[in-house]
GROMACS .gro file of C-alpha atoms in nm:
model
  324
    1MET     CA    1   0.000   0.000   0.000
    2LYS     CA    2   0.132   0.341  -0.097
    3ASN     CA    3   0.234   0.565   0.192
    4ASP     CA    4   0.055   0.899   0.149
    5ILE     CA    5   0.173   1.048   0.478
    6VAL     CA    6   0.362   1.370   0.409
    7LEU     CA    7   0.412   1.494   0.766
    8SER     CA    8   0.478   1.299   1.085
    9ILE     CA    9   0.429   1.512   1.396
   10ILE     CA   10   0.620   1.366   1.690
   11VAL     CA   11   0.501   1.482   2.033
   12PRO     CA   12   0.709   1.371   2.335
   13VAL     CA   13   0.490   1.361   2.645
   14TYR     CA   14   0.602   1.370   3.007
   15ASN     CA   15   0.386   1.489   3.299
   16VAL     CA   16   0.201   1.754   3.097
   17GLU     CA   17  -0.163   1.676   3.175
   18LYS     CA   18  -0.216   2.050   3.235
   19TYR     CA   19  -0.113   2.144   2.880
   20LEU     CA   20  -0.163   1.834   2.664
   21ASP     CA   21  -0.520   1.911   2.558
   22GLU     CA   22  -0.423   2.255   2.429
   23CYS     CA   23  -0.133   2.108   2.233
   24LEU     CA   24  -0.327   1.824   2.073
   25GLU     CA   25  -0.640   2.029   2.005
   26SER     CA   26  -0.427   2.280   1.813
   27ILE     CA   27  -0.307   1.994   1.591
   28ILE     CA   28  -0.653   1.840   1.551
   29LYS     CA   29  -0.790   2.182   1.455
   30ASN     CA   30  -0.536   2.194   1.171
   31TYR     CA   31  -0.578   1.828   1.071
   32ASP     CA   32  -0.508   1.717   0.717
   33GLN     CA   33  -0.533   1.358   0.589
   34LYS     CA   34  -0.165   1.375   0.488
   35ILE     CA   35  -0.043   1.388   0.848
   36GLU     CA   36   0.010   1.144   1.132
   37VAL     CA   37   0.063   1.227   1.499
   38ILE     CA   38   0.290   1.011   1.716
   39LEU     CA   39   0.259   1.064   2.090
   40VAL     CA   40   0.559   0.932   2.282
   41ASP     CA   41   0.465   0.888   2.647
   42ASP     CA   42   0.803   0.898   2.819
   43GLY     CA   43   0.698   0.725   3.141
   44SER     CA   44   0.461   0.996   3.264
   45LYS     CA   45   0.358   0.973   3.629
   46ASP     CA   46   0.050   1.193   3.601
   47ASN     CA   47  -0.263   1.150   3.387
   48SER     CA   48  -0.079   1.220   3.060
   49SER     CA   49  -0.062   0.850   2.965
   50VAL     CA   50  -0.438   0.811   2.995
   51LEU     CA   51  -0.499   1.127   2.793
   52CYS     CA   52  -0.271   0.997   2.517
   53ASP     CA   53  -0.466   0.672   2.495
   54GLU     CA   54  -0.798   0.857   2.488
   55TYR     CA   55  -0.687   1.074   2.196
   56ALA     CA   56  -0.550   0.773   2.006
   57LYS     CA   57  -0.880   0.590   2.057
   58GLU     CA   58  -1.081   0.884   1.925
   59TYR     CA   59  -0.860   0.981   1.628
   60ASN     CA   60  -0.721   0.720   1.391
   61PHE     CA   61  -0.433   0.945   1.278
   62ILE     CA   62  -0.293   0.952   1.633
   63THR     CA   63  -0.079   0.667   1.766
   64VAL     CA   64   0.086   0.627   2.106
   65ILE     CA   65   0.418   0.483   2.216
   66HIS     CA   66   0.450   0.410   2.588
   67LYS     CA   67   0.810   0.379   2.707
   68GLU     CA   68   1.021   0.404   3.019
   69ASN     CA   69   1.142   0.752   3.102
   70GLY     CA   70   1.453   0.837   2.902
   71GLY     CA   71   1.428   1.211   2.850
   72LEU     CA   72   1.330   1.434   2.561
   73SER     CA   73   1.597   1.309   2.319
   74SER     CA   74   1.506   0.947   2.384
   75ALA     CA   75   1.137   1.020   2.323
   76ARG     CA   76   1.207   1.205   1.999
   77ASN     CA   77   1.429   0.920   1.878
   78ALA     CA   78   1.154   0.669   1.953
   79GLY     CA   79   0.917   0.879   1.745
   80ILE     CA   80   1.164   0.888   1.456
   81ASP     CA   81   1.171   0.507   1.453
   82LYS     CA   82   0.791   0.497   1.423
   83ALA     CA   83   0.741   0.780   1.171
   84LYS     CA   84   0.623   0.711   0.816
   85GLY     CA   85   0.596   1.064   0.678
   86LYS     CA   86   0.813   1.226   0.414
   87TYR     CA   87   0.886   1.500   0.668
   88ILE     CA   88   0.916   1.499   1.047
   89TRP     CA   89   0.818   1.781   1.283
   90PHE     CA   90   0.885   1.776   1.658
   91VAL     CA   91   0.624   1.947   1.875
   92ASP     CA   92   0.667   1.977   2.251
   93SER     CA   93   0.357   1.878   2.445
   94ASP     CA   94   0.339   2.194   2.659
   95ASP     CA   95   0.333   2.417   2.350
   96TYR     CA   96   0.085   2.448   2.064
   97ILE     CA   97   0.094   2.503   1.689
   98SER     CA   98  -0.049   2.804   1.504
   99ASP     CA   99  -0.356   2.810   1.286
  100SER     CA  100  -0.273   2.718   0.925
  101SER     CA  101   0.070   2.588   1.028
  102ILE     CA  102   0.008   2.239   0.891
  103SER     CA  103  -0.132   2.367   0.561
  104ASN     CA  104   0.167   2.604   0.531
  105ILE     CA  105   0.407   2.316   0.594
  106LEU     CA  106   0.231   2.090   0.343
  107ASP     CA  107   0.245   2.369   0.084
  108ALA     CA  108   0.619   2.412   0.149
  109ALA     CA  109   0.668   2.035   0.127
  110ARG     CA  110   0.563   2.043  -0.239
  111LYS     CA  111   0.901   2.205  -0.313
  112SER     CA  112   1.065   1.885  -0.181
  113THR     CA  113   1.346   2.072  -0.005
  114ASP     CA  114   1.548   1.884   0.255
  115LEU     CA  115   1.446   2.127   0.527
  116ILE     CA  116   1.156   2.361   0.605
  117ILE     CA  117   1.208   2.632   0.867
  118GLY     CA  118   0.934   2.832   1.040
  119ASN     CA  119   0.898   3.139   1.256
  120TYR     CA  120   0.762   3.108   1.609
  121SER     CA  121   0.627   3.305   1.903
  122VAL     CA  122   0.698   3.287   2.276
  123PHE     CA  123   0.415   3.331   2.525
  124TYR     CA  124   0.423   3.383   2.903
  125PRO     CA  125   0.186   3.296   3.190
  126ASN     CA  126   0.082   3.663   3.219
  127GLY     CA  127  -0.046   3.659   2.862
  128ASN     CA  128   0.239   3.855   2.706
  129ARG     CA  129   0.369   3.731   2.375
  130GLU     CA  130   0.677   3.791   2.161
  131ILE     CA  131   0.673   3.707   1.791
  132TYR     CA  132   1.008   3.624   1.634
  133GLN     CA  133   1.041   3.706   1.265
  134ASP     CA  134   1.395   3.583   1.206
  135PHE     CA  135   1.400   3.564   0.829
  136LYS     CA  136   1.543   3.908   0.759
  137PHE     CA  137   1.731   3.809   0.445
  138ASP     CA  138   1.620   3.662   0.116
  139ILE     CA  139   1.752   3.317   0.030
  140LYS     CA  140   2.021   3.353  -0.233
  141GLU     CA  141   2.046   3.102  -0.516
  142ASN     CA  142   2.219   2.779  -0.408
  143MET     CA  143   2.245   2.905  -0.050
  144LYS     CA  144   2.285   2.628   0.209
  145PRO     CA  145   2.083   2.622   0.534
  146TYR     CA  146   2.392   2.667   0.753
  147GLU     CA  147   2.498   2.971   0.546
  148TYR     CA  148   2.157   3.129   0.598
  149PHE     CA  149   2.164   3.076   0.974
  150TYR     CA  150   2.523   3.197   0.996
  151GLN     CA  151   2.406   3.517   0.826
  152LEU     CA  152   2.105   3.551   1.057
  153GLY     CA  153   2.330   3.541   1.363
  154ASN     CA  154   2.177   3.500   1.709
  155VAL     CA  155   1.849   3.320   1.640
  156SER     CA  156   1.672   3.022   1.795
  157TYR     CA  157   1.808   2.674   1.722
  158ALA     CA  158   1.507   2.500   1.879
  159ALA     CA  159   1.426   2.176   1.698
  160VAL     CA  160   1.055   2.264   1.696
  161ARG     CA  161   1.103   2.522   1.421
  162PHE     CA  162   1.259   2.273   1.178
  163ILE     CA  163   1.069   2.029   0.960
  164ILE     CA  164   1.315   1.784   0.806
  165ARG     CA  165   1.291   1.514   0.542
  166ARG     CA  166   1.289   1.175   0.710
  167GLU     CA  167   1.538   1.031   0.460
  168ILE     CA  168   1.792   1.300   0.560
  169ILE     CA  169   1.761   1.192   0.923
  170TYR     CA  170   1.839   0.832   0.828
  171LYS     CA  171   2.106   0.916   0.571
  172TYR     CA  172   2.312   1.120   0.819
  173ASP     CA  173   2.199   0.954   1.143
  174LEU     CA  174   2.048   1.279   1.272
  175ARG     CA  175   1.920   1.138   1.597
  176PHE     CA  176   1.925   1.337   1.919
  177MET     CA  177   2.209   1.293   2.166
  178GLU     CA  178   2.054   1.135   2.475
  179GLY     CA  179   2.123   1.213   2.839
  180ILE     CA  180   2.206   1.581   2.794
  181TYR     CA  181   2.039   1.919   2.830
  182HIS     CA  182   2.033   2.157   2.531
  183GLU     CA  183   2.019   1.867   2.284
  184ASP     CA  184   1.899   2.103   2.010
  185GLU     CA  185   2.235   2.284   2.018
  186GLN     CA  186   2.399   1.959   1.907
  187TRP     CA  187   2.125   1.845   1.668
  188THR     CA  188   2.038   2.161   1.475
  189PRO     CA  189   2.388   2.248   1.345
  190ARG     CA  190   2.417   1.893   1.207
  191VAL     CA  191   2.079   1.931   1.038
  192LEU     CA  192   2.178   2.265   0.886
  193CYS     CA  193   2.511   2.127   0.761
  194THR     CA  194   2.375   1.807   0.606
  195SER     CA  195   2.066   1.956   0.440
  196GLU     CA  196   2.135   2.080   0.088
  197THR     CA  197   1.813   2.271   0.017
  198PHE     CA  198   1.563   2.455   0.235
  199SER     CA  199   1.261   2.682   0.235
  200VAL     CA  200   1.118   2.915   0.498
  201ILE     CA  201   0.766   2.980   0.622
  202LYS     CA  202   0.736   3.342   0.731
  203PRO     CA  203   0.404   3.321   0.921
  204THR     CA  204   0.438   3.190   1.276
  205ILE     CA  205   0.393   2.813   1.285
  206TYR     CA  206   0.471   2.743   1.651
  207ASN     CA  207   0.395   2.886   1.995
  208TYR     CA  208   0.654   2.819   2.265
  209ARG     CA  209   0.554   2.833   2.631
  210LEU     CA  210   0.786   3.000   2.882
  211GLY     CA  211   0.716   2.970   3.253
  212ASN     CA  212   0.607   2.604   3.259
  213SER     CA  213   0.692   2.475   3.607
  214ASN     CA  214   0.804   2.146   3.450
  215SER     CA  215   1.047   2.320   3.215
  216ILE     CA  216   1.420   2.278   3.277
  217MET     CA  217   1.513   2.589   3.078
  218GLY     CA  218   1.518   2.832   3.370
  219MET     CA  219   1.683   2.603   3.624
  220VAL     CA  220   2.029   2.679   3.760
  221ASN     CA  221   2.195   2.343   3.713
  222PRO     CA  222   2.570   2.281   3.668
  223LYS     CA  223   2.495   1.977   3.449
  224LYS     CA  224   2.360   2.215   3.186
  225SER     CA  225   2.705   2.375   3.161
  226TYR     CA  226   2.886   2.041   3.161
  227ASP     CA  227   2.655   1.922   2.883
  228LYS     CA  228   2.739   2.229   2.676
  229ILE     CA  229   3.103   2.119   2.690
  230ILE     CA  230   2.993   1.777   2.561
  231ILE     CA  231   2.809   1.955   2.278
  232CYS     CA  232   3.114   2.170   2.199
  233ASN     CA  233   3.333   1.861   2.179
  234SER     CA  234   3.081   1.682   1.960
  235LEU     CA  235   3.068   1.970   1.711
  236TYR     CA  236   3.446   2.004   1.725
  237ASN     CA  237   3.493   1.635   1.642
  238ILE     CA  238   3.241   1.658   1.359
  239SER     CA  239   3.430   1.952   1.209
  240LYS     CA  240   3.759   1.760   1.227
  241LYS     CA  241   3.639   1.424   1.096
  242SER     CA  242   3.407   1.539   0.819
  243ASP     CA  243   3.493   1.652   0.468
  244PHE     CA  244   3.314   1.980   0.530
  245SER     CA  245   3.401   2.297   0.342
  246LYS     CA  246   3.602   2.576   0.503
  247ASN     CA  247   3.286   2.786   0.540
  248MET     CA  248   3.099   2.501   0.706
  249ILE     CA  249   3.381   2.444   0.954
  250GLU     CA  250   3.382   2.817   1.032
  251TYR     CA  251   3.008   2.796   1.096
  252LEU     CA  252   3.053   2.501   1.334
  253ASN     CA  253   3.330   2.693   1.513
  254SER     CA  254   3.087   2.981   1.561
  255ARG     CA  255   2.841   2.743   1.732
  256ILE     CA  256   3.118   2.606   1.953
  257LEU     CA  257   3.207   2.962   2.056
  258HIS     CA  258   2.839   3.039   2.120
  259ASN     CA  259   2.811   2.751   2.366
  260TYR     CA  260   3.148   2.822   2.528
  261ILE     CA  261   3.041   3.183   2.594
  262ALA     CA  262   2.709   3.056   2.732
  263ILE     CA  263   2.905   2.852   2.988
  264LEU     CA  264   3.111   3.158   3.083
  265ASN     CA  265   2.785   3.349   3.133
  266GLU     CA  266   2.657   3.076   3.367
  267TYR     CA  267   2.983   3.036   3.560
  268SER     CA  268   2.917   3.300   3.829
  269LYS     CA  269   2.571   3.157   3.912
  270TYR     CA  270   2.711   2.842   4.070
  271SER     CA  271   2.848   2.760   4.414
  272LYS     CA  272   3.217   2.798   4.492
  273GLU     CA  273   3.268   2.422   4.465
  274GLU     CA  274   3.090   2.400   4.129
  275ARG     CA  275   3.283   2.701   3.997
  276LYS     CA  276   3.605   2.523   4.089
  277LYS     CA  277   3.502   2.216   3.885
  278LEU     CA  278   3.380   2.425   3.595
  279PHE     CA  279   3.697   2.637   3.594
  280LYS     CA  280   3.903   2.321   3.542
  281ILE     CA  281   3.676   2.199   3.262
  282LEU     CA  282   3.673   2.535   3.083
  283LYS     CA  283   4.050   2.561   3.103
  284GLU     CA  284   4.101   2.205   2.975
  285ASN     CA  285   3.865   2.270   2.685
  286LEU     CA  286   3.992   2.612   2.581
  287TYR     CA  287   4.138   2.444   2.271
  288LEU     CA  288   3.782   2.415   2.138
  289ILE     CA  289   3.783   2.782   2.035
  290ASP     CA  290   4.148   2.802   1.925
  291ASP     CA  291   4.068   2.744   1.558
  292TYR     CA  292   3.811   3.023   1.536
  293ASN     CA  293   3.947   3.370   1.470
  294SER     CA  294   3.641   3.589   1.449
  295LYS     CA  295   3.648   3.923   1.629
  296LYS     CA  296   3.436   3.786   1.913
  297ALA     CA  297   3.651   3.474   1.950
  298THR     CA  298   3.968   3.684   1.957
  299VAL     CA  299   3.828   3.908   2.232
  300ILE     CA  300   3.718   3.611   2.444
  301LYS     CA  301   4.054   3.433   2.409
  302TRP     CA  302   4.239   3.758   2.489
  303ALA     CA  303   4.021   3.824   2.797
  304ILE     CA  304   4.074   3.472   2.932
  305LYS     CA  305   4.449   3.495   2.874
  306PHE     CA  306   4.494   3.828   3.052
  307PHE     CA  307   4.209   3.834   3.308
  308GLY     CA  308   4.132   3.466   3.363
  309ILE     CA  309   3.802   3.281   3.347
  310PRO     CA  310   3.631   3.423   3.661
  311ILE     CA  311   3.687   3.788   3.565
  312THR     CA  312   3.594   3.722   3.201
  313SER     CA  313   3.269   3.570   3.325
  314LYS     CA  314   3.197   3.880   3.537
  315LEU     CA  315   3.276   4.111   3.245
  316LEU     CA  316   3.034   3.918   3.025
  317SER     CA  317   2.769   3.943   3.296
  318ILE     CA  318   2.815   4.322   3.316
  319ARG     CA  319   2.799   4.351   2.938
  320ASN     CA  320   2.476   4.148   2.929
  321LYS     CA  321   2.312   4.372   3.192
  322ILE     CA  322   2.411   4.687   3.003
  323SER     CA  323   2.285   4.556   2.669
  324ARG     CA  324   1.941   4.459   2.800
   0.00000   0.00000   0.00000
């Protein structure tokens, strides 16, 4: 039987009974017969598992995977294994999609590009909302996805804004690194570097919730910094082992620097004991930014050399407060 599924929407679910209805109803509202929805219950301890089963029973385009808790990356990877669509879209279960997002994605899919990228909005518990329109530049002929994002600069790398051809995921083994925070920072650069063609959807396709009590994004946790070092090393190794172009390697170096600076920004938030551990790790991994000679990289390396890591971290903190 011919597979007519164009879009597989993978929704990892973990203890989100408060938000799951809103997420799934936003998808159902936008339903098209060319989509499937895969709910991956990652060992939820609340009523989320029951809700997943109820939706799957009511709607034949929704299926459920129940698995032991393994984290967001593990849940997404399980969904990849189950997906049948030409394209895959990851939607977090405490967020919701925009009206017309599915029809916009299906329209974009007719171009058969490797990657489709959408704009998004962020909303807060108090009702405030910020809409991010990141696509400030036209796509030049033969431009690669990584070149476009390098040009855009400081924009979101969240996996939820990328819709990728399933065959690209399998061809380049673009699975999520498990057991770490900030997995998108390791996944997205690989997606951008291995995709040859792309298109953008300028209307907002996704609505990202900030302020969820279950979210790990706002937590002060040293593991988040240690995991960024793991990500830096992963990208560094990819740049060394792959037959990437000079421009692509420069792009990867820019992402390594981005994460290294993020760790420096977090350094002063931790206890004295954790700062001691992190100082050692940062110093041992300073080589990660040696190959990158942008203006920003040069300033950071100079500051660390002459002022040291603690003072460089404080200077970055002051700069961030001034620039807000």
